[in-house]
Amino acid sequence: MSAKDSKFWTFKGIDGLKINIPQSVPRFTPEDLMQANHGIGFGDPCHNCGRPWQASDYPVRRCPGCGALPQRLCTSSGCLNVCMPERVERENGAVLWYEPQIYCRECMTQETRRSRGASLALIFPQRLLGFARGYKKIPEREGLDRALHVWATQQDLGRKYDETVLLTYGSHNSGKSVALVRAGARIFMKSLARSICYIEADEIFRCTGEKYSDHQDARERARERLRMARDMELTIIDGMRSRAGITQAQKGELTGVIMERVRKQRPTILAQDMDTPSLRWLDGQLDEIVEAMKWRIQCQANAREWCNS
């Protein structure tokens, strides 16, 4: 690159075409560009064969010595980590190189956590999320906390031993909901479950009628919520209890959701606001399944002190 006059720089482009660039535009040498894009300086060794990079190698596409793709600097603002290309060797001995990622693993992990953290507000009620952030462990609920941890982390949501249903029970306001939201948020943030549905039994009862509504929006919304309760990787059904006014159709819908998840071995957490684990009020066949469950944990009545004051 040479100076043409006091205002422009001239360099030769494709086919010898001369291009004038104002001097106010920053000038970057090939080494500047290699350093900015790849974190490579002239004389630095190739990550695969060790051959030093030279000025004649610019623009960098592959190492002239071994054909390897060059590394790339992470494109996150302020990050200086290097992303390496992937080397794959086929059975016939041929070596393939795949372009490096534009973000390093550390930045991708941080972005995933930010994205998942924002998604928590779409999964769980805000009120319970707020209480879960101030959660404190107390002896009355220690068994439930420990069981949720072991079931989720050590037994892969119960899939390790085909024990994918966990039932917790206890009187209303004993702190079960906050404990489950806290555990569910941790499961989601640690990617132990890719998708979670938190739904209360009363919502399932309400959707039972609304899925036949004359209003299309209400009908589609109800059917979508019931589909999520059935199909999500982990479903938490809260607030289950026997009370007057529940129709057979509503009981059948809730039973159907639970039975389908049991049959397909999909991880499910049930929370019952009663001092007994029995589900006979809902369905006799389902109650037999509950009696055979390993994971039945009582949350004691005086465990309602579930958040820091």
Short mmCIF file of C-alpha atoms in Angstrom, two decimals:
data_model
loop_
_atom_site.label_atom_id
_atom_site.label_comp_id
_atom_site.label_asym_id
_atom_site.label_seq_id
_atom_site.Cartn_x
_atom_site.Cartn_y
_atom_site.Cartn_z
CA MET A 1 0.00 0.00 0.00
CA SER A 2 1.48 3.38 -1.00
CA ALA A 3 0.48 6.99 -0.48
CA LYS A 4 -1.12 8.65 -3.51
CA ASP A 5 -1.62 12.08 -1.97
CA SER A 6 -2.35 13.58 1.40
CA LYS A 7 -5.95 12.43 1.42
CA PHE A 8 -6.04 8.91 -0.03
CA TRP A 9 -4.25 5.59 0.11
CA THR A 10 -4.16 3.53 -3.07
CA PHE A 11 -3.85 -0.23 -3.33
CA LYS A 12 -4.40 -2.76 -6.06
CA GLY A 13 -7.54 -4.87 -5.89
CA ILE A 14 -8.82 -7.73 -8.04
CA ASP A 15 -7.53 -7.75 -11.65
CA GLY A 16 -5.16 -4.89 -10.85
CA LEU A 17 -7.96 -2.42 -10.20
CA LYS A 18 -6.68 0.56 -8.20
CA ILE A 19 -8.79 1.52 -5.20
CA ASN A 20 -8.47 4.81 -3.32
CA ILE A 21 -9.19 4.68 0.41
CA PRO A 22 -9.43 7.86 2.52
CA GLN A 23 -6.67 8.20 5.06
CA SER A 24 -9.31 8.61 7.79
CA VAL A 25 -10.11 4.90 7.39
CA PRO A 26 -7.91 2.79 9.70
CA ARG A 27 -5.35 0.71 7.84
CA PHE A 28 -4.79 -2.89 8.91
CA THR A 29 -1.85 -4.97 7.82
CA PRO A 30 -2.32 -8.67 7.03
CA GLU A 31 -0.79 -9.50 10.42
CA ASP A 32 -3.29 -7.15 12.13
CA LEU A 33 -6.18 -8.97 10.46
CA MET A 34 -4.80 -12.42 11.26
CA GLN A 35 -4.38 -11.41 14.88
CA ALA A 36 -7.85 -9.86 15.10
CA ASN A 37 -9.70 -12.73 13.40
CA HIS A 38 -7.66 -15.77 14.35
CA GLY A 39 -5.39 -14.77 17.21
CA ILE A 40 -2.42 -15.68 15.01
CA GLY A 41 0.78 -13.71 14.55
CA PHE A 42 3.40 -14.29 11.89
CA GLY A 43 5.81 -16.88 13.20
CA ASP A 44 3.20 -18.56 15.43
CA PRO A 45 2.99 -22.33 14.86
CA CYS A 46 0.03 -24.07 13.23
CA HIS A 47 -2.04 -25.84 15.90
CA ASN A 48 -1.87 -29.10 13.92
CA CYS A 49 1.54 -29.43 12.26
CA GLY A 50 3.59 -26.69 13.93
CA ARG A 51 4.54 -24.90 10.70
CA PRO A 52 5.04 -21.15 11.35
CA TRP A 53 2.45 -18.86 9.77
CA GLN A 54 3.93 -16.47 7.22
CA ALA A 55 2.83 -13.24 5.56
CA SER A 56 2.36 -15.09 2.27
CA ASP A 57 -0.31 -17.27 3.91
CA TYR A 58 -2.73 -14.33 4.12
CA PRO A 59 -5.69 -14.39 3.64
CA VAL A 60 -5.74 -17.45 5.88
CA ARG A 61 -7.93 -20.28 4.64
CA ARG A 62 -5.91 -23.40 5.38
CA CYS A 63 -2.44 -24.17 6.62
CA PRO A 64 -0.21 -24.70 3.53
CA GLY A 65 1.68 -27.37 5.44
CA CYS A 66 -1.12 -29.71 6.52
CA GLY A 67 -4.38 -28.28 5.19
CA ALA A 68 -5.81 -27.65 8.64
CA LEU A 69 -8.34 -24.86 9.14
CA PRO A 70 -7.04 -22.03 11.34
CA GLN A 71 -8.37 -21.25 14.77
CA ARG A 72 -10.76 -18.33 15.33
CA LEU A 73 -11.12 -15.77 18.11
CA CYS A 74 -14.41 -15.84 19.98
CA THR A 75 -16.67 -13.12 18.60
CA SER A 76 -18.19 -12.21 21.98
CA SER A 77 -17.37 -8.64 22.94
CA GLY A 78 -14.26 -8.52 25.10
CA CYS A 79 -13.61 -12.28 24.98
CA LEU A 80 -10.10 -13.38 23.98
CA ASN A 81 -10.69 -17.13 24.02
CA VAL A 82 -9.84 -19.16 20.94
CA CYS A 83 -12.24 -21.51 19.14
CA MET A 84 -10.53 -24.50 17.54
CA PRO A 85 -11.65 -26.31 14.38
CA GLU A 86 -12.83 -29.90 14.66
CA ARG A 87 -10.67 -32.63 13.13
CA VAL A 88 -12.43 -35.79 11.97
CA GLU A 89 -10.55 -38.78 10.57
CA ARG A 90 -12.53 -41.24 8.45
CA GLU A 91 -12.02 -44.99 8.27
CA ASN A 92 -10.19 -44.67 4.93
CA GLY A 93 -7.69 -42.31 6.55
CA ALA A 94 -9.06 -39.12 5.02
CA VAL A 95 -9.02 -36.13 7.36
CA LEU A 96 -11.84 -33.59 7.39
CA TRP A 97 -11.78 -30.21 9.09
CA TYR A 98 -14.92 -28.43 10.30
CA GLU A 99 -15.08 -24.68 10.85
CA PRO A 100 -14.61 -23.53 14.47
CA GLN A 101 -17.57 -22.10 16.36
CA ILE A 102 -17.94 -18.34 16.44
CA TYR A 103 -18.41 -18.39 20.24
CA CYS A 104 -16.17 -20.19 22.73
CA ARG A 105 -17.58 -22.83 25.05
CA GLU A 106 -17.44 -20.51 28.06
CA CYS A 107 -19.47 -17.79 26.33
CA MET A 108 -21.96 -20.34 24.97
CA THR A 109 -22.45 -21.73 28.48
CA GLN A 110 -23.03 -18.26 29.90
CA GLU A 111 -25.51 -17.42 27.13
CA THR A 112 -27.34 -20.71 27.69
CA ARG A 113 -27.65 -19.95 31.40
CA ARG A 114 -28.94 -16.44 30.68
CA SER A 115 -31.46 -17.81 28.22
CA ARG A 116 -32.59 -20.54 30.59
CA GLY A 117 -32.81 -18.10 33.47
CA ALA A 118 -35.12 -15.88 31.42
CA SER A 119 -37.24 -18.92 30.54
CA LEU A 120 -37.91 -19.74 34.20
CA ALA A 121 -40.47 -16.92 34.36
CA LEU A 122 -42.39 -18.62 31.54
CA ILE A 123 -42.40 -22.00 33.31
CA PHE A 124 -43.11 -21.20 36.95
CA PRO A 125 -45.39 -18.66 38.67
CA GLN A 126 -43.50 -15.48 39.54
CA ARG A 127 -44.71 -15.55 43.15
CA LEU A 128 -43.29 -19.02 43.74
CA LEU A 129 -40.04 -18.15 41.95
CA GLY A 130 -39.63 -15.21 44.30
CA PHE A 131 -40.12 -17.43 47.35
CA ALA A 132 -37.75 -20.05 45.88
CA ARG A 133 -34.95 -17.46 45.68
CA GLY A 134 -35.30 -16.89 49.43
CA TYR A 135 -35.67 -20.60 50.19
CA LYS A 136 -34.07 -21.92 53.33
CA LYS A 137 -33.67 -25.48 54.45
CA ILE A 138 -35.50 -26.58 57.58
CA PRO A 139 -35.61 -30.01 59.32
CA GLU A 140 -39.31 -30.58 58.58
CA ARG A 141 -38.68 -30.50 54.85
CA GLU A 142 -35.20 -31.99 54.78
CA GLY A 143 -36.47 -35.36 53.55
CA LEU A 144 -38.19 -33.78 50.54
CA ASP A 145 -35.16 -31.66 49.62
CA ARG A 146 -32.84 -34.65 49.83
CA ALA A 147 -35.19 -36.92 47.86
CA LEU A 148 -35.58 -34.36 45.06
CA HIS A 149 -31.80 -33.97 44.83
CA VAL A 150 -31.08 -37.71 44.69
CA TRP A 151 -33.96 -38.46 42.32
CA ALA A 152 -32.96 -35.69 39.90
CA THR A 153 -29.15 -35.71 39.93
CA GLN A 154 -28.06 -39.19 40.97
CA GLN A 155 -30.84 -41.16 39.32
CA ASP A 156 -31.40 -39.04 36.18
CA LEU A 157 -34.94 -38.00 37.15
CA GLY A 158 -35.65 -41.57 38.20
CA ARG A 159 -34.84 -43.01 34.76
CA LYS A 160 -31.85 -44.93 36.06
CA TYR A 161 -34.07 -47.45 37.87
CA ASP A 162 -37.37 -46.85 36.03
CA GLU A 163 -38.73 -44.90 39.02
CA THR A 164 -39.81 -41.82 37.09
CA VAL A 165 -42.69 -40.72 39.34
CA LEU A 166 -42.09 -38.91 42.62
CA LEU A 167 -44.99 -38.12 44.95
CA THR A 168 -44.86 -35.66 47.81
CA TYR A 169 -47.81 -35.10 50.11
CA GLY A 170 -48.77 -33.07 53.14
CA SER A 171 -51.25 -30.50 54.30
CA HIS A 172 -51.92 -27.33 52.31
CA ASN A 173 -49.35 -24.53 52.85
CA SER A 174 -46.66 -26.92 54.06
CA GLY A 175 -44.14 -25.51 51.57
CA LYS A 176 -44.24 -28.26 48.93
CA SER A 177 -44.83 -25.89 46.02
CA VAL A 178 -41.82 -23.69 46.76
CA ALA A 179 -39.60 -26.74 47.27
CA LEU A 180 -40.71 -28.14 43.91
CA VAL A 181 -40.23 -24.84 42.07
CA ARG A 182 -36.76 -24.50 43.55
CA ALA A 183 -35.89 -28.08 42.53
CA GLY A 184 -37.46 -27.64 39.09
CA ALA A 185 -35.50 -24.44 38.45
CA ARG A 186 -32.25 -26.19 39.38
CA ILE A 187 -33.09 -29.15 37.15
CA PHE A 188 -33.74 -26.80 34.23
CA MET A 189 -30.65 -24.63 34.80
CA LYS A 190 -28.42 -27.73 35.01
CA SER A 191 -29.97 -29.08 31.78
CA LEU A 192 -31.12 -32.26 33.52
CA ALA A 193 -34.41 -31.72 31.67
CA ARG A 194 -34.68 -29.82 28.39
CA SER A 195 -38.34 -28.93 28.91
CA ILE A 196 -40.52 -28.58 32.02
CA CYS A 197 -44.24 -28.09 32.53
CA TYR A 198 -45.44 -26.81 35.89
CA ILE A 199 -49.20 -27.05 36.15
CA GLU A 200 -51.71 -27.15 38.98
CA ALA A 201 -54.43 -29.77 39.16
CA ASP A 202 -57.07 -27.02 39.12
CA GLU A 203 -55.74 -25.81 35.77
CA ILE A 204 -56.07 -29.31 34.34
CA PHE A 205 -59.64 -29.45 35.65
CA ARG A 206 -60.36 -26.08 34.04
CA CYS A 207 -58.79 -27.08 30.72
CA THR A 208 -60.95 -30.23 30.68
CA GLY A 209 -63.99 -28.09 29.95
CA GLU A 210 -62.28 -25.32 27.99
CA LYS A 211 -60.88 -27.70 25.37
CA TYR A 212 -64.45 -27.95 24.07
CA SER A 213 -65.10 -24.19 24.27
CA ASP A 214 -66.85 -22.34 21.46
CA HIS A 215 -64.06 -19.74 21.60
CA GLN A 216 -61.17 -20.87 19.45
CA ASP A 217 -58.45 -19.10 21.47
CA ALA A 218 -59.60 -20.63 24.77
CA ARG A 219 -60.00 -24.03 23.14
CA GLU A 220 -56.53 -24.02 21.58
CA ARG A 221 -54.92 -22.67 24.75
CA ALA A 222 -56.49 -25.42 26.89
CA ARG A 223 -55.48 -28.17 24.48
CA GLU A 224 -51.92 -26.84 24.29
CA ARG A 225 -51.58 -26.82 28.09
CA LEU A 226 -52.86 -30.40 28.32
CA ARG A 227 -50.48 -31.43 25.54
CA MET A 228 -47.56 -29.85 27.41
CA ALA A 229 -48.54 -31.65 30.62
CA ARG A 230 -48.41 -34.94 28.71
CA ASP A 231 -45.38 -34.41 26.48
CA MET A 232 -42.80 -32.29 28.32
CA GLU A 233 -39.68 -34.09 29.50
CA LEU A 234 -40.53 -33.26 33.13
CA THR A 235 -44.01 -32.37 34.38
CA ILE A 236 -44.77 -31.11 37.88
CA ILE A 237 -48.45 -31.40 38.86
CA ASP A 238 -49.12 -29.36 41.98
CA GLY A 239 -52.13 -28.83 44.24
CA MET A 240 -53.74 -32.28 43.89
CA ARG A 241 -56.51 -32.82 46.45
CA SER A 242 -59.96 -34.29 46.79
CA ARG A 243 -62.72 -31.73 47.06
CA ALA A 244 -66.38 -31.29 46.24
CA GLY A 245 -67.38 -30.34 42.71
CA ILE A 246 -64.77 -32.30 40.77
CA THR A 247 -66.50 -34.15 37.93
CA GLN A 248 -65.63 -37.59 36.61
CA ALA A 249 -64.49 -35.99 33.35
CA GLN A 250 -62.03 -33.80 35.24
CA LYS A 251 -60.75 -36.73 37.27
CA GLY A 252 -60.42 -38.73 34.07
CA GLU A 253 -58.36 -35.99 32.39
CA LEU A 254 -55.93 -35.73 35.30
CA THR A 255 -55.71 -39.52 35.57
CA GLY A 256 -55.09 -39.76 31.82
CA VAL A 257 -52.20 -37.28 31.98
CA ILE A 258 -50.54 -39.16 34.84
CA MET A 259 -51.14 -42.64 33.39
CA GLU A 260 -49.75 -41.66 29.99
CA ARG A 261 -46.60 -40.31 31.59
CA VAL A 262 -46.26 -43.43 33.76
CA ARG A 263 -46.70 -45.67 30.71
CA LYS A 264 -44.09 -43.74 28.69
CA GLN A 265 -41.67 -43.52 31.64
CA ARG A 266 -41.60 -39.71 31.54
CA PRO A 267 -40.32 -38.05 34.73
CA THR A 268 -43.23 -36.69 36.75
CA ILE A 269 -43.54 -35.02 40.15
CA LEU A 270 -46.92 -35.08 41.90
CA ALA A 271 -47.73 -32.86 44.86
CA GLN A 272 -50.84 -33.71 46.88
CA ASP A 273 -52.33 -31.35 49.47
CA MET A 274 -53.43 -34.20 51.72
CA ASP A 275 -51.84 -35.99 54.66
CA THR A 276 -52.07 -39.33 52.85
CA PRO A 277 -50.29 -40.50 49.67
CA SER A 278 -53.39 -42.39 48.51
CA LEU A 279 -54.83 -41.38 45.13
CA ARG A 280 -57.91 -43.55 45.50
CA TRP A 281 -60.04 -40.40 45.38
CA LEU A 282 -58.79 -39.95 41.82
CA ASP A 283 -58.53 -43.48 40.43
CA GLY A 284 -58.19 -46.92 41.99
CA GLN A 285 -55.72 -48.19 39.37
CA LEU A 286 -53.56 -45.12 39.85
CA ASP A 287 -53.61 -45.67 43.60
CA GLU A 288 -52.14 -49.15 43.08
CA ILE A 289 -49.28 -47.60 41.16
CA VAL A 290 -48.69 -45.12 43.98
CA GLU A 291 -48.57 -47.90 46.56
CA ALA A 292 -45.72 -49.49 44.62
CA MET A 293 -43.75 -46.24 44.35
CA LYS A 294 -40.41 -45.88 46.07
CA TRP A 295 -40.46 -42.08 46.03
CA ARG A 296 -43.27 -41.06 48.41
CA ILE A 297 -42.18 -38.23 50.67
CA GLN A 298 -44.29 -36.49 53.29
CA CYS A 299 -43.86 -32.76 53.87
CA GLN A 300 -44.79 -32.07 57.47
CA ALA A 301 -47.45 -29.52 58.36
CA ASN A 302 -45.09 -27.26 60.31
CA ALA A 303 -42.76 -26.93 57.33
CA ARG A 304 -44.55 -23.83 56.10
CA GLU A 305 -41.63 -21.62 57.15
CA TRP A 306 -40.24 -21.97 53.66
CA CYS A 307 -38.56 -18.66 52.96
CA ASN A 308 -36.34 -16.15 54.64
CA SER A 309 -38.20 -13.25 56.22
#
